[in-house]
mmCIF file of C-alpha atoms in Angstrom:
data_model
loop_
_atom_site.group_PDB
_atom_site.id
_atom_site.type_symbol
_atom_site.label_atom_id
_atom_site.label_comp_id
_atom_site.label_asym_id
_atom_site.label_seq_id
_atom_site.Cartn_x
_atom_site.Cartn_y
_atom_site.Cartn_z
ATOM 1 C CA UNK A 1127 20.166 11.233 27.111
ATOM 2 C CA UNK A 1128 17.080 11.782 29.764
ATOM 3 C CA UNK A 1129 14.881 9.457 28.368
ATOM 4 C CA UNK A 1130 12.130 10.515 30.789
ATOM 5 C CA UNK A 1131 10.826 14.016 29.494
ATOM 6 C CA UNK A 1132 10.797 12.004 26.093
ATOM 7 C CA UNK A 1133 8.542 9.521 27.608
ATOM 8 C CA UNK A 1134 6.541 11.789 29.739
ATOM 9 C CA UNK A 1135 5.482 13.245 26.097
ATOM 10 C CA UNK A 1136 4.719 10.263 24.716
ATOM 11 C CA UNK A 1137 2.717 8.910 27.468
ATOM 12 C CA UNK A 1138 0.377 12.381 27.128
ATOM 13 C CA UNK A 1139 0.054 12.019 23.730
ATOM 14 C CA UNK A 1140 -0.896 8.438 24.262
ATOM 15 C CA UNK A 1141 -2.845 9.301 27.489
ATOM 16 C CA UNK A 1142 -0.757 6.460 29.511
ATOM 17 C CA UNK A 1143 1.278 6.721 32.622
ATOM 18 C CA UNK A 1144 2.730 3.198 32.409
ATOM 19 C CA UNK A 1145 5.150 3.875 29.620
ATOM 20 C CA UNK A 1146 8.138 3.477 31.295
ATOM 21 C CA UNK A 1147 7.223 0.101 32.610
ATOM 22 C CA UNK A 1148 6.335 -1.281 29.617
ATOM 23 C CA UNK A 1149 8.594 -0.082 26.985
ATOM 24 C CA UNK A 1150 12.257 0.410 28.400
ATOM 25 C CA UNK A 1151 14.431 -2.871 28.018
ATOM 26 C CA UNK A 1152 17.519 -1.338 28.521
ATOM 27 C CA UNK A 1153 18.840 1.162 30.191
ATOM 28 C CA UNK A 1154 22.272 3.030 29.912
ATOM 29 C CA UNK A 1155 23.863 5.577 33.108
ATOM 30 C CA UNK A 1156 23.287 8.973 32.577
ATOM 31 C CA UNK A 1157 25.911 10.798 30.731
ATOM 32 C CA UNK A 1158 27.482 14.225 32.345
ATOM 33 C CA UNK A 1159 25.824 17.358 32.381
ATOM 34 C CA UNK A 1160 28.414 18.643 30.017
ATOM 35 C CA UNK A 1161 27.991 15.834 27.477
ATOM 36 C CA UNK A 1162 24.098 16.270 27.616
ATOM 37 C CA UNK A 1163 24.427 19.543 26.810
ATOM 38 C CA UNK A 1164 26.579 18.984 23.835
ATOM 39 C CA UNK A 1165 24.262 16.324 22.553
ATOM 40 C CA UNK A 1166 21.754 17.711 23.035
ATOM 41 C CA UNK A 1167 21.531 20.126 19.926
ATOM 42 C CA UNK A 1168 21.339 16.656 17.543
ATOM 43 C CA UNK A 1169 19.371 13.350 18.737
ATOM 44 C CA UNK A 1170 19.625 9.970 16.781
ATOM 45 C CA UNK A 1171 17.040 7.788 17.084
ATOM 46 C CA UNK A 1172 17.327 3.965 16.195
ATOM 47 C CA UNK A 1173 14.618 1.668 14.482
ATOM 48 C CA UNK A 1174 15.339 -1.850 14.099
ATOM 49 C CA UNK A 1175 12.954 -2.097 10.822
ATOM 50 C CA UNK A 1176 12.306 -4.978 8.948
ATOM 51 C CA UNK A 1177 8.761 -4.168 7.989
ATOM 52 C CA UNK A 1178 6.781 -6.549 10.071
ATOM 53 C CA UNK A 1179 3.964 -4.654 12.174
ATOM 54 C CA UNK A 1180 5.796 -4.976 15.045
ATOM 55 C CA UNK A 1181 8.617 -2.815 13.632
ATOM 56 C CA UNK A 1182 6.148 -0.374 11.854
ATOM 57 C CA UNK A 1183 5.228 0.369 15.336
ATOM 58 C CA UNK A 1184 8.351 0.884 16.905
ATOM 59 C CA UNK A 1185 8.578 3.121 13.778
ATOM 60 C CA UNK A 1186 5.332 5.016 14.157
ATOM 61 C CA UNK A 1187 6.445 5.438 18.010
ATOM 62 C CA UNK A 1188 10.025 7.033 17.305
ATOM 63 C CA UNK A 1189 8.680 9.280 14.382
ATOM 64 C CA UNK A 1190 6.193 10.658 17.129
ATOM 65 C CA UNK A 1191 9.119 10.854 19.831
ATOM 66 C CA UNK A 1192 11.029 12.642 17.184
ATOM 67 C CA UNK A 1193 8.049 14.936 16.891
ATOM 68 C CA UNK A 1194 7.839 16.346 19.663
ATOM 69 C CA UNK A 1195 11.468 16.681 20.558
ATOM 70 C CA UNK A 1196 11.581 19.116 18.410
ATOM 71 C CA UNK A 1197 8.800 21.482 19.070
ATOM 72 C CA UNK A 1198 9.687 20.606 23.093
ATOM 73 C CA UNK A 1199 13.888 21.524 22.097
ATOM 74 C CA UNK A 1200 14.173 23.017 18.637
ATOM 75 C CA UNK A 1201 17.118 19.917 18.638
ATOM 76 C CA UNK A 1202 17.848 18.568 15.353
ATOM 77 C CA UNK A 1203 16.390 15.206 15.291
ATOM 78 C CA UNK A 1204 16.796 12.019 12.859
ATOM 79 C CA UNK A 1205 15.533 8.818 12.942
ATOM 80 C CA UNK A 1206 17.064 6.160 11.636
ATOM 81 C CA UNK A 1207 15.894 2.523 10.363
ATOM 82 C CA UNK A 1208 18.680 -0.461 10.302
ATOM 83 C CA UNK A 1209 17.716 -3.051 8.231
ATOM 84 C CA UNK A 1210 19.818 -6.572 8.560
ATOM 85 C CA UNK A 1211 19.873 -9.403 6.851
ATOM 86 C CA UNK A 1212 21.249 -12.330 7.812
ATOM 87 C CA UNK A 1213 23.422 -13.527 4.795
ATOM 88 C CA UNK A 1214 24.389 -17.105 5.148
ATOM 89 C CA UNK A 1215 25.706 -17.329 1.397
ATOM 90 C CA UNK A 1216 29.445 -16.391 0.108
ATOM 91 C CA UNK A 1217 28.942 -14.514 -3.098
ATOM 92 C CA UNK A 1218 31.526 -12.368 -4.678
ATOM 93 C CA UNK A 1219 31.911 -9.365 -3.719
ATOM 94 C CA UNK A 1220 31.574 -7.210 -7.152
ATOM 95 C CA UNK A 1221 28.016 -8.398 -7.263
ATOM 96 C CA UNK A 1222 27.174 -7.494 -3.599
ATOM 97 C CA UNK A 1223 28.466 -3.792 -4.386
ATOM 98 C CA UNK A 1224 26.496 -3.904 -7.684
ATOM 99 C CA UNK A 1225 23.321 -4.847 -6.093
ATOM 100 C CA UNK A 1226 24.059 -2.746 -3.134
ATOM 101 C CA UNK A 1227 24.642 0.451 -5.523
ATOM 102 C CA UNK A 1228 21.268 -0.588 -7.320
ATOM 103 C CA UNK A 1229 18.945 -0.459 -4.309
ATOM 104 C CA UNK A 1230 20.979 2.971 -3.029
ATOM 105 C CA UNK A 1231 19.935 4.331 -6.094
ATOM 106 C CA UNK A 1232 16.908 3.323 -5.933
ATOM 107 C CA UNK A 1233 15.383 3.782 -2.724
ATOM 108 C CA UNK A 1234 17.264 7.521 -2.885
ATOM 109 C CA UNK A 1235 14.895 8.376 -6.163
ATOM 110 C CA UNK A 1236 12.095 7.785 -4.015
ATOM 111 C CA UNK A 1237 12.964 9.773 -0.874
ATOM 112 C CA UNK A 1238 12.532 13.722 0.154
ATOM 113 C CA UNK A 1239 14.943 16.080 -0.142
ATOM 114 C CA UNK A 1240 15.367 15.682 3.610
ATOM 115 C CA UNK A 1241 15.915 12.371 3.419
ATOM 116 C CA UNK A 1242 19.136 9.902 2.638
ATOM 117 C CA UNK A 1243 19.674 6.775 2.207
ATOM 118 C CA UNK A 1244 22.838 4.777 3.161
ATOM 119 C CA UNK A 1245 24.019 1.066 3.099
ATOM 120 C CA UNK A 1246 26.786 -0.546 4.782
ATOM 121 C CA UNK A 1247 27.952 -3.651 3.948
ATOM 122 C CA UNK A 1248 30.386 -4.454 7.162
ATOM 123 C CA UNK A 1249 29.634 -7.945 8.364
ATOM 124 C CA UNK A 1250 29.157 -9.679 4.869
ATOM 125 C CA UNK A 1251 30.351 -12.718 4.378
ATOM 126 C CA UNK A 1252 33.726 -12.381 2.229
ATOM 127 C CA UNK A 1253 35.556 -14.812 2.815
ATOM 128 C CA UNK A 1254 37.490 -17.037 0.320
ATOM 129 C CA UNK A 1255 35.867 -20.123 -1.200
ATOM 130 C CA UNK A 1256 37.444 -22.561 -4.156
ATOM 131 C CA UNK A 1257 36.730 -22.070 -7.538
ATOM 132 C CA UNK A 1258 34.643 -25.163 -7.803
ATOM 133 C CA UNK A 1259 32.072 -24.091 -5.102
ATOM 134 C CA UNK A 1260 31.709 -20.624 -6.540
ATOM 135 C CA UNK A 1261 31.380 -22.011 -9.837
ATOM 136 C CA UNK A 1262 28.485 -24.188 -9.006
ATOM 137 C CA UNK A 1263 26.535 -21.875 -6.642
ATOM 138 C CA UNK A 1264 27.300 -18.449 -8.543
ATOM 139 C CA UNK A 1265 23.773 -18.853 -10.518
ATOM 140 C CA UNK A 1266 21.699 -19.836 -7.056
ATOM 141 C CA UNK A 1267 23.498 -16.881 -5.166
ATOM 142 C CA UNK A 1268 23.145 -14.434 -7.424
ATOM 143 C CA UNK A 1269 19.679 -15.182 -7.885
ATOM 144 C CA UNK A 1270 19.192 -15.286 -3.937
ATOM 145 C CA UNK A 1271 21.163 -11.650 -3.550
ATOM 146 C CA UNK A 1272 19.159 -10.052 -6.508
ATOM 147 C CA UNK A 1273 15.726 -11.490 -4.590
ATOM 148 C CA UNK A 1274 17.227 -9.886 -1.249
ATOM 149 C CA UNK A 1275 18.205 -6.492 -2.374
ATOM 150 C CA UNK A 1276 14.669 -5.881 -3.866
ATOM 151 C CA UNK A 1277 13.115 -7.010 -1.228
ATOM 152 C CA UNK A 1278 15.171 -4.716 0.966
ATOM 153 C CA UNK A 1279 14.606 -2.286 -1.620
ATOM 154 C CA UNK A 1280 10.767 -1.849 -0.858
ATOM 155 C CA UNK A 1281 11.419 -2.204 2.872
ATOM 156 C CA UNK A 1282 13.709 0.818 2.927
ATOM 157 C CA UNK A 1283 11.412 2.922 1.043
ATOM 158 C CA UNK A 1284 8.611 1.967 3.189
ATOM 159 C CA UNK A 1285 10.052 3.511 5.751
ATOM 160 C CA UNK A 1286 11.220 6.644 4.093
ATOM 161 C CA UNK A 1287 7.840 6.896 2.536
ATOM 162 C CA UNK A 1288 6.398 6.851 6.865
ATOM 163 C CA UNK A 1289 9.311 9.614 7.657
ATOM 164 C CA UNK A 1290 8.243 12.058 5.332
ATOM 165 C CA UNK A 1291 4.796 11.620 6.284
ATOM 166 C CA UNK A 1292 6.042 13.277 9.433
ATOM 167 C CA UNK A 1293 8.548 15.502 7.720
ATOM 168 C CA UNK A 1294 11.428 13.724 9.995
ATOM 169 C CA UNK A 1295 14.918 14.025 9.015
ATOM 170 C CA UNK A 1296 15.674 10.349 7.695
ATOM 171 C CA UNK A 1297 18.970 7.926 6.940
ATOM 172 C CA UNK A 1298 18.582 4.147 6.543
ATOM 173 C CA UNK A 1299 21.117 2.032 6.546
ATOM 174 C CA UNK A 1300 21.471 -1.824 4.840
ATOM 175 C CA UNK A 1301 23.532 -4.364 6.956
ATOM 176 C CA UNK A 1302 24.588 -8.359 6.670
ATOM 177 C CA UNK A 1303 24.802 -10.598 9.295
ATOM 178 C CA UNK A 1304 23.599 -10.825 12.914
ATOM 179 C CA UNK A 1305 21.546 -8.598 14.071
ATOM 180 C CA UNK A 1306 22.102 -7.443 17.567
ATOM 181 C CA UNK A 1307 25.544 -7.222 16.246
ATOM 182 C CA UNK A 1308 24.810 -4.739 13.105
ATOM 183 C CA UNK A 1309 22.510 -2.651 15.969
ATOM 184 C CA UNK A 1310 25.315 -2.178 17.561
ATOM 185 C CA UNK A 1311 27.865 -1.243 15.046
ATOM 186 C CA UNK A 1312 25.222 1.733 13.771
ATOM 187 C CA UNK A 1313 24.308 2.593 17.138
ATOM 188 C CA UNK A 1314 28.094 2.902 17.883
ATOM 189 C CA UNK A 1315 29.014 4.651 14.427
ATOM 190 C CA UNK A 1316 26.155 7.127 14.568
ATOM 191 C CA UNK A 1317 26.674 8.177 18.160
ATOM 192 C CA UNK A 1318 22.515 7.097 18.881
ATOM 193 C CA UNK A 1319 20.504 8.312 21.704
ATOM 194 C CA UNK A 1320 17.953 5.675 21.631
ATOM 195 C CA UNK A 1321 17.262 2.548 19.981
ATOM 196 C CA UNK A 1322 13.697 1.125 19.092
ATOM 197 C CA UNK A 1323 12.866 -2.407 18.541
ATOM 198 C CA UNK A 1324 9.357 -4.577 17.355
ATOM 199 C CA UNK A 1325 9.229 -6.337 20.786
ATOM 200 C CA UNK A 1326 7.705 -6.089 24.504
ATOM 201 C CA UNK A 1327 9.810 -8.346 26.590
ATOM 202 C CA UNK A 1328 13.977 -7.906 28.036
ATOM 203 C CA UNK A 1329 13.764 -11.778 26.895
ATOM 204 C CA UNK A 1330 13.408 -11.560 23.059
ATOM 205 C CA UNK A 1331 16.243 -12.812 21.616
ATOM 206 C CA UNK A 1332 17.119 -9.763 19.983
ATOM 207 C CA UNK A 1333 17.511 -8.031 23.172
ATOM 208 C CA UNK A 1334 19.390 -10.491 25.184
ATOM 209 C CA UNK A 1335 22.048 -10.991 22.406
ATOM 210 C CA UNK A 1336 22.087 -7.065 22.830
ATOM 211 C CA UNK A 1337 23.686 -7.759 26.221
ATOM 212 C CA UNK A 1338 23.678 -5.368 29.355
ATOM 213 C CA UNK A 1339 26.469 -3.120 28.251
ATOM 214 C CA UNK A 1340 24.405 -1.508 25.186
ATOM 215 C CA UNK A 1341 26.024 1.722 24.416
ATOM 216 C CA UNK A 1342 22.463 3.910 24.541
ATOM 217 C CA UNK A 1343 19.001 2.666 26.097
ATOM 218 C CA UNK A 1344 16.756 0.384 24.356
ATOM 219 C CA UNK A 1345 12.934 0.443 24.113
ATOM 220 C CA UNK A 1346 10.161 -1.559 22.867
ATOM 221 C CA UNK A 1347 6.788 -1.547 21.648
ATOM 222 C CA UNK A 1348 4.240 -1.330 24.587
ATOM 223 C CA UNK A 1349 1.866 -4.207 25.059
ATOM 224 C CA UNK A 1350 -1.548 -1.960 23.896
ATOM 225 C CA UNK A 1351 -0.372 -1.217 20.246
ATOM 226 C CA UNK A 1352 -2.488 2.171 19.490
ATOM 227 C CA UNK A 1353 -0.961 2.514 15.552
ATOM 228 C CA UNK A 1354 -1.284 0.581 12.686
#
């Protein structure tokens, strides 16, 4: 994917010409011709959302790329939020797929028609512990997993809530574990063009554990923050 006409938008809209500088961390060869052209009828666009303002902005920023690539192309655009958490706790499973069925539900009631809502749960903790340790943490894990889903639950719908604002074609997904390793499973599983992250700098942490070999570019959030 060219990411420059995409940028060159932006940048009017924003009346900037330092765009480029500041927001691409990561950059990926350009693919064939031929594969551009097949792609391009459907872009995916990345957010690594976890509600902070940071992320709202990289949010706000790929809504409004998404925006005009399709009054620019007429391409089929949809952006995408991946929200991770880092589960540190062995639960059984049955209760992560009831919770995790709960907050699909949920969050799905509240979107658009042309929204949808999807969790994964690839990269949860599974495996086995003895009977005594799941006896005596089963009450403080459950308790911790019901607190996360909800709170995962309003995140999630935040963020459909700021996609239909702008009419944008919208999936979310829920992951476990580390994060520049869940961005990269959905990245990889959905085929993206682009991925969007809360932060200005190639040496966040996030980015570096991202590594150089990042199947699609990577941008962040430019250092003047115009949304919010």
């Amino acid at each position: 994917m060219n990411l420059k006409p995409i940028l060159v938008r932006l940048q009017n809209a924003l009346g900037r010409d330092d765009l480029i500088e500041q927001m691409v961390l990561i950059t990926v060869p350009e693919k064939p011709l031929s594969v551009q052209d097949q792609s391009a009828k459907s872009v995916n666009l990345i957010v690594g959302y976890n509600s902070s303002p940071n992320s709202h902005t990289a949010l706000d920023i790929a809504l409004l790329m998404a925006h005009q690539t399709r009054l620019a192309t007429k391409a089929q655009v949809t952006v995408q939020v991946v929200y991770v958490i880092e589960e540190h706790q062995r639960s059984h499973r049955g209760d992560v797929l009831q919770r995790e069925k709960f907050v699909s539900q949920r969050v799905t009631e509240q979107n658009p028609p042309h929204c949808s809502t999807s969790f994964s749960l690839v990269g949860f903790d599974t495996g086995v512990t003895t009977q005594l340790k799941m006896q005596d943490n089963a009450a403080c894990s459950q308790e911790m997993l019901i607190d996360k889903f909800a709170q995962a639950e309003c995140i999630l719908r935040q963020a459909s809530c700021l996609a239909a604002e702008w009419k944008s074609s919208f999936k979310a997904h829920l992951r476990f574990g580390c994060i520049a390793k869940e961005l990269r499973k959905v990245v990889k599983s959905e085929a993206a063009n682009l991925l969007l992250l809360g932060c200005n700098s190639v040496d966040h942490p996030i980015v570096q554990q991202l590594g150089s070999n990042f199947p699609c570019s990577v941008l962040g959030i430019p250092n003047f923050v115009p949304f919010g």
